[in-house]
PDB file of C-alpha atoms in Angstrom:
ATOM      1  CA  ASP A   1     -21.829  15.259  -6.296  1.00 48.00           C
ATOM      2  CA  THR A   2     -20.591  15.490  -9.873  1.00 52.00           C
ATOM      3  CA  PHE A   3     -19.374  11.862 -10.052  1.00 50.00           C
ATOM      4  CA  PRO A   4     -21.097  10.109  -7.146  1.00 52.00           C
ATOM      5  CA  GLN A   5     -20.190   6.464  -7.841  1.00 64.00           C
ATOM      6  CA  ASP A   6     -17.577   5.985 -10.556  1.00 72.00           C
ATOM      7  CA  ARG A   7     -14.265   5.341  -8.775  1.00 74.00           C
ATOM      8  CA  ALA A   8     -12.102   5.694 -11.896  1.00 75.00           C
ATOM      9  CA  VAL A   9     -13.610   9.080 -12.702  1.00 80.00           C
ATOM     10  CA  LEU A  10     -13.258  10.215  -9.093  1.00 79.00           C
ATOM     11  CA  MET A  11      -9.581   9.252  -9.082  1.00 79.00           C
ATOM     12  CA  MET A  12      -8.926  11.004 -12.407  1.00 83.00           C
ATOM     13  CA  TRP A  13     -10.735  14.080 -11.131  1.00 82.00           C
ATOM     14  CA  LEU A  14      -8.629  14.140  -7.948  1.00 82.00           C
ATOM     15  CA  GLU A  15      -5.485  13.622 -10.012  1.00 85.00           C
ATOM     16  CA  TRP A  16      -6.361  16.658 -12.141  1.00 85.00           C
ATOM     17  CA  GLU A  17      -7.087  18.661  -9.005  1.00 85.00           C
ATOM     18  CA  ALA A  18      -3.721  17.581  -7.567  1.00 83.00           C
ATOM     19  CA  ALA A  19      -1.949  18.794 -10.716  1.00 85.00           C
ATOM     20  CA  MET A  20      -3.259  22.280  -9.929  1.00 89.00           C
ATOM     21  CA  SER A  21      -3.156  22.119  -6.123  1.00 88.00           C
ATOM     22  CA  VAL A  22      -2.458  19.071  -3.977  1.00 85.00           C
ATOM     23  CA  ASP A  23      -3.911  20.887  -0.961  1.00 88.00           C
ATOM     24  CA  ASP A  24      -7.214  21.422  -2.804  1.00 89.00           C
ATOM     25  CA  ALA A  25      -7.196  17.810  -4.009  1.00 87.00           C
ATOM     26  CA  LEU A  26      -6.675  16.611  -0.430  1.00 89.00           C
ATOM     27  CA  ALA A  27      -9.565  18.733   0.821  1.00 89.00           C
ATOM     28  CA  LYS A  28     -11.831  17.459  -1.951  1.00 87.00           C
ATOM     29  CA  GLY A  29     -10.577  13.900  -1.417  1.00 86.00           C
ATOM     30  CA  LYS A  30     -11.416  14.089   2.275  1.00 88.00           C
ATOM     31  CA  GLU A  31     -14.895  15.290   1.370  1.00 86.00           C
ATOM     32  CA  LEU A  32     -15.321  12.438  -1.139  1.00 83.00           C
ATOM     33  CA  LEU A  33     -14.259   9.891   1.440  1.00 84.00           C
ATOM     34  CA  GLN A  34     -17.064  11.041   3.721  1.00 84.00           C
ATOM     35  CA  ARG A  35     -19.457   9.772   1.015  1.00 82.00           C
ATOM     36  CA  HIS A  36     -17.389   6.722   0.004  1.00 80.00           C
ATOM     37  CA  ARG A  37     -16.257   5.555   3.453  1.00 80.00           C
ATOM     38  CA  THR A  38     -15.919   1.885   2.535  1.00 83.00           C
ATOM     39  CA  ASP A  39     -14.012   2.300  -0.744  1.00 86.00           C
ATOM     40  CA  VAL A  40     -10.552   1.047   0.218  1.00 89.00           C
ATOM     41  CA  VAL A  41      -9.121   1.890  -3.220  1.00 88.00           C
ATOM     42  CA  LEU A  42     -10.131   5.558  -2.846  1.00 88.00           C
ATOM     43  CA  TRP A  43      -8.628   5.570   0.654  1.00 90.00           C
ATOM     44  CA  VAL A  44      -5.313   4.308  -0.737  1.00 90.00           C
ATOM     45  CA  PHE A  45      -5.413   6.935  -3.475  1.00 89.00           C
ATOM     46  CA  TYR A  46      -5.955   9.566  -0.757  1.00 91.00           C
ATOM     47  CA  ALA A  47      -2.982   8.179   1.211  1.00 91.00           C
ATOM     48  CA  GLN A  48      -0.866   8.449  -1.935  1.00 90.00           C
ATOM     49  CA  LEU A  49      -1.909  12.100  -2.344  1.00 90.00           C
ATOM     50  CA  LEU A  50      -0.907  12.755   1.265  1.00 91.00           C
ATOM     51  CA  HIS A  51       2.429  11.086   0.587  1.00 89.00           C
ATOM     52  CA  ARG A  52       3.013  13.222  -2.515  1.00 86.00           C
ATOM     53  CA  ASN A  53       2.287  16.285  -0.400  1.00 87.00           C
ATOM     54  CA  ARG A  54       4.997  15.114   2.035  1.00 87.00           C
ATOM     55  CA  GLN A  55       2.471  14.457   4.821  1.00 89.00           C
ATOM     56  CA  PHE A  56       4.099  11.127   5.559  1.00 88.00           C
ATOM     57  CA  ASP A  57       2.748  10.486   9.046  1.00 87.00           C
ATOM     58  CA  ARG A  58      -0.813  11.176   7.905  1.00 90.00           C
ATOM     59  CA  SER A  59      -0.299   9.031   4.806  1.00 90.00           C
ATOM     60  CA  TRP A  60       1.004   6.110   6.830  1.00 89.00           C
ATOM     61  CA  GLY A  61      -1.854   6.578   9.295  1.00 90.00           C
ATOM     62  CA  VAL A  62      -4.376   6.271   6.450  1.00 91.00           C
ATOM     63  CA  PHE A  63      -2.652   3.127   5.128  1.00 92.00           C
ATOM     64  CA  THR A  64      -2.695   1.639   8.629  1.00 91.00           C
ATOM     65  CA  LYS A  65      -6.383   2.452   9.080  1.00 90.00           C
ATOM     66  CA  VAL A  66      -7.268   0.955   5.688  1.00 91.00           C
ATOM     67  CA  ILE A  67      -5.371  -2.278   6.442  1.00 91.00           C
ATOM     68  CA  ASN A  68      -6.505  -2.649  10.054  1.00 90.00           C
ATOM     69  CA  GLU A  69     -10.088  -1.408   9.868  1.00 88.00           C
ATOM     70  CA  ALA A  70     -11.514  -1.025   6.360  1.00 89.00           C
ATOM     71  CA  LEU A  71      -9.987  -3.996   4.518  1.00 90.00           C
ATOM     72  CA  PRO A  72     -11.222  -6.626   7.026  1.00 90.00           C
ATOM     73  CA  GLN A  73     -14.774  -5.347   6.491  1.00 90.00           C
ATOM     74  CA  THR A  74     -14.681  -5.913   2.721  1.00 89.00           C
ATOM     75  CA  SER A  75     -15.666  -9.146   1.036  1.00 88.00           C
ATOM     76  CA  PRO A  76     -13.161 -12.029   1.033  1.00 85.00           C
ATOM     77  CA  GLN A  77     -12.867 -11.606  -2.744  1.00 81.00           C
ATOM     78  CA  GLN A  78     -11.957  -7.932  -2.399  1.00 82.00           C
ATOM     79  CA  GLN A  79      -9.531  -8.689   0.424  1.00 83.00           C
ATOM     80  CA  ALA A  80      -7.793 -11.235  -1.790  1.00 79.00           C
ATOM     81  CA  SER A  81      -7.716  -9.042  -4.877  1.00 78.00           C
ATOM     82  CA  VAL A  82      -6.806  -5.607  -3.467  1.00 85.00           C
ATOM     83  CA  GLY A  83      -5.238  -6.540  -0.124  1.00 85.00           C
ATOM     84  CA  PRO A  84      -1.759  -7.258  -1.510  1.00 86.00           C
ATOM     85  CA  TRP A  85      -1.923  -4.057  -3.585  1.00 87.00           C
ATOM     86  CA  ILE A  86      -2.689  -2.005  -0.452  1.00 89.00           C
ATOM     87  CA  TYR A  87       0.145  -3.564   1.549  1.00 89.00           C
ATOM     88  CA  ARG A  88       2.551  -3.066  -1.386  1.00 88.00           C
ATOM     89  CA  ASN A  89       1.629   0.597  -1.731  1.00 90.00           C
ATOM     90  CA  TYR A  90       2.164   1.104   1.987  1.00 91.00           C
ATOM     91  CA  ALA A  91       5.511  -0.720   1.901  1.00 88.00           C
ATOM     92  CA  GLU A  92       6.643   1.360  -1.091  1.00 87.00           C
ATOM     93  CA  ALA A  93       5.650   4.620   0.609  1.00 88.00           C
ATOM     94  CA  VAL A  94       7.581   3.641   3.732  1.00 87.00           C
ATOM     95  CA  LEU A  95      10.591   2.385   1.743  1.00 84.00           C
ATOM     96  CA  PHE A  96      10.977   5.461  -0.439  1.00 81.00           C
ATOM     97  CA  GLN A  97      10.463   7.933   2.394  1.00 81.00           C
ATOM     98  CA  THR A  98      12.750   6.033   4.794  1.00 77.00           C
ATOM     99  CA  VAL A  99      15.504   5.826   2.164  1.00 74.00           C
ATOM    100  CA  GLN A 100      15.114   9.514   1.392  1.00 74.00           C
ATOM    101  CA  LYS A 101      15.056  10.452   5.081  1.00 73.00           C
ATOM    102  CA  SER A 102      18.176   8.388   5.810  1.00 70.00           C
ATOM    103  CA  GLY A 103      20.035  10.044   2.944  1.00 70.00           C
ATOM    104  CA  GLN A 104      21.057   6.612   1.718  1.00 62.00           C
ATOM    105  CA  GLN A 105      21.299   5.955  -1.999  1.00 61.00           C
ATOM    106  CA  GLN A 106      18.859   3.320  -3.178  1.00 56.00           C
ATOM    107  CA  HIS A 107      21.326   1.300  -5.231  1.00 58.00           C
ATOM    108  CA  LYS A 108      23.569   0.596  -2.227  1.00 62.00           C
ATOM    109  CA  PRO A 109      22.790  -2.132   0.345  1.00 65.00           C
ATOM    110  CA  LEU A 110      20.050  -0.724   2.536  1.00 69.00           C
ATOM    111  CA  ALA A 111      20.550  -0.165   6.256  1.00 70.00           C
ATOM    112  CA  ALA A 112      18.623  -2.342   8.684  1.00 69.00           C
ATOM    113  CA  SER A 113      16.646   0.701   9.866  1.00 70.00           C
ATOM    114  CA  VAL A 114      15.379   1.135   6.293  1.00 71.00           C
ATOM    115  CA  VAL A 115      14.663  -2.550   5.728  1.00 75.00           C
ATOM    116  CA  ALA A 116      12.923  -3.361   9.021  1.00 76.00           C
ATOM    117  CA  PRO A 117       9.639  -1.456   8.600  1.00 80.00           C
ATOM    118  CA  VAL A 118       9.249  -2.553   4.988  1.00 81.00           C
ATOM    119  CA  VAL A 119       9.822  -6.219   5.863  1.00 81.00           C
ATOM    120  CA  ALA A 120       7.268  -5.903   8.679  1.00 81.00           C
ATOM    121  CA  ILE A 121       4.618  -4.605   6.256  1.00 83.00           C
ATOM    122  CA  LEU A 122       5.417  -7.212   3.588  1.00 81.00           C
ATOM    123  CA  CYS A 123       5.233 -10.023   6.161  1.00 80.00           C
ATOM    124  CA  ALA A 124       1.923  -8.694   7.463  1.00 81.00           C
ATOM    125  CA  CYS A 125       0.595  -8.927   3.901  1.00 79.00           C
ATOM    126  CA  VAL A 126       1.281 -12.652   3.644  1.00 76.00           C
ATOM    127  CA  ASP A 127       0.250 -13.321   7.244  1.00 76.00           C
ATOM    128  CA  LYS A 128      -2.885 -11.195   6.719  1.00 75.00           C
ATOM    129  CA  LYS A 129      -2.129  -9.348   9.940  1.00 76.00           C
ATOM    130  CA  LYS A 130      -2.665  -5.820  11.113  1.00 79.00           C
ATOM    131  CA  VAL A 131       0.151  -3.280  10.874  1.00 79.00           C
ATOM    132  CA  SER A 132       1.327  -0.547  13.183  1.00 72.00           C
ATOM    133  CA  ALA A 133       2.205   2.858  11.771  1.00 59.00           C
ATOM    134  CA  ALA A 134       4.410   3.555  14.781  1.00 45.00           C
ATOM    135  CA  LYS A 135       6.288   0.300  14.284  1.00 51.00           C
ATOM    136  CA  ALA A 136       6.736   1.009  10.597  1.00 47.00           C
ATOM    137  CA  VAL A 137       8.236   4.412  11.305  1.00 45.00           C
ATOM    138  CA  THR A 138      10.398   3.599  14.330  1.00 46.00           C
ATOM    139  CA  ALA A 139      11.631   0.043  13.745  1.00 47.00           C
ATOM    140  CA  ASP A 140      15.349  -0.038  14.613  1.00 47.00           C
ATOM    141  CA  GLY A 141      16.564  -2.907  12.535  1.00 49.00           C
ATOM    142  CA  ALA A 142      15.660  -6.204  10.942  1.00 50.00           C
ATOM    143  CA  PRO A 143      17.979  -9.095  11.546  1.00 51.00           C
ATOM    144  CA  ARG A 144      18.755 -10.987   8.376  1.00 60.00           C
ATOM    145  CA  THR A 145      16.832 -13.924   9.835  1.00 66.00           C
ATOM    146  CA  ARG A 146      13.584 -11.898   9.615  1.00 67.00           C
ATOM    147  CA  VAL A 147      14.295 -11.194   5.944  1.00 69.00           C
ATOM    148  CA  LEU A 148      14.907 -14.910   5.385  1.00 72.00           C
ATOM    149  CA  GLN A 149      11.663 -15.722   7.208  1.00 73.00           C
ATOM    150  CA  ALA A 150       9.875 -13.283   4.925  1.00 76.00           C
ATOM    151  CA  HIS A 151      11.351 -15.024   1.874  1.00 73.00           C
ATOM    152  CA  LYS A 152      10.020 -18.348   3.174  1.00 77.00           C
ATOM    153  CA  LEU A 153       6.584 -16.843   3.834  1.00 76.00           C
ATOM    154  CA  TYR A 154       6.394 -15.616   0.249  1.00 74.00           C
ATOM    155  CA  ASP A 155       7.716 -18.879  -1.168  1.00 75.00           C
ATOM    156  CA  LYS A 156       4.988 -20.722   0.731  1.00 76.00           C
ATOM    157  CA  ALA A 157       2.240 -18.265  -0.270  1.00 72.00           C
ATOM    158  CA  LEU A 158       3.235 -18.051  -3.921  1.00 71.00           C
ATOM    159  CA  ALA A 159       3.727 -21.757  -4.642  1.00 69.00           C
ATOM    160  CA  PRO A 160       0.027 -22.706  -4.744  1.00 68.00           C
ATOM    161  CA  LEU A 161      -0.879 -19.501  -6.592  1.00 64.00           C
ATOM    162  CA  LEU A 162       1.696 -20.134  -9.286  1.00 64.00           C
ATOM    163  CA  GLN A 163       0.568 -23.740  -9.706  1.00 64.00           C
ATOM    164  CA  SER A 164      -3.170 -23.217  -9.842  1.00 61.00           C
ATOM    165  CA  HIS A 165      -3.947 -19.670 -11.017  1.00 55.00           C
ATOM    166  CA  ALA A 166      -7.318 -20.501  -9.388  1.00 51.00           C
ATOM    167  CA  GLY A 167      -9.213 -20.573 -12.671  1.00 54.00           C
ATOM    168  CA  ASP A 168      -7.171 -17.757 -14.185  1.00 55.00           C
ATOM    169  CA  GLU A 169      -9.819 -15.224 -13.209  1.00 61.00           C
ATOM    170  CA  ALA A 170      -8.627 -11.647 -13.582  1.00 57.00           C
ATOM    171  CA  ALA A 171      -8.860 -10.977  -9.828  1.00 57.00           C
ATOM    172  CA  ASN A 172      -6.743 -14.031  -9.039  1.00 63.00           C
ATOM    173  CA  LEU A 173      -4.122 -13.077 -11.603  1.00 68.00           C
ATOM    174  CA  TYR A 174      -4.101  -9.546 -10.219  1.00 68.00           C
ATOM    175  CA  MET A 175      -3.581 -10.916  -6.698  1.00 71.00           C
ATOM    176  CA  LEU A 176      -0.749 -13.128  -7.966  1.00 74.00           C
ATOM    177  CA  LEU A 177       0.874 -10.144  -9.677  1.00 75.00           C
ATOM    178  CA  GLU A 178       0.664  -8.066  -6.489  1.00 78.00           C
ATOM    179  CA  TYR A 179       2.201 -10.869  -4.408  1.00 77.00           C
ATOM    180  CA  LEU A 180       4.987 -11.160  -6.975  1.00 80.00           C
ATOM    181  CA  MET A 181       5.579  -7.414  -6.781  1.00 81.00           C
ATOM    182  CA  CYS A 182       5.731  -7.603  -2.974  1.00 79.00           C
ATOM    183  CA  TYR A 183       8.168 -10.494  -3.285  1.00 78.00           C
ATOM    184  CA  ALA A 184      10.270  -8.523  -5.776  1.00 80.00           C
ATOM    185  CA  MET A 185      10.429  -5.668  -3.299  1.00 80.00           C
ATOM    186  CA  LEU A 186      11.540  -8.100  -0.633  1.00 77.00           C
ATOM    187  CA  LEU A 187      14.270  -9.410  -2.939  1.00 75.00           C
ATOM    188  CA  TYR A 188      15.373  -5.810  -3.530  1.00 75.00           C
ATOM    189  CA  LEU A 189      15.904  -5.331   0.189  1.00 71.00           C
TER     190      LEU A 189
END
């Protein structure tokens, strides 16, 4: 119980542990999460550690659990501020691993089997829907119409945010930035 409440210190501590041994960091991270069960940011950090340790199915399972179970139980303010960040991290993890697994080079047009799960996650972010880890891993292909629908979803979601900034509060600007990063990823696909 060295750092019982300070999330930033806990994350730095786990990062240092991971530099020495990712397996030890994962074990300590799992123990920390037993005490910080509702901290969605720590859960995402743990999923990222799993991903770095090439435990992709477990990582994606943690992302799915955070999005489907933990995030809906947080305050509306926290959902708005960290929700897009969580979806983006999940989409990035799936994108990079799927590209690597397919052997496809990232600078070439991506195959539909690579694009489909990422588009599904990015659309779920805007729709504020649950995600399926199995769907994200096994999706066969995304017709271009789904990508176009995703573009329209983001256009519709971003327009009011860009116009209002909702008082320019830091959390609202952070949410806007995360949506823009999700949209940029969508444009990359």
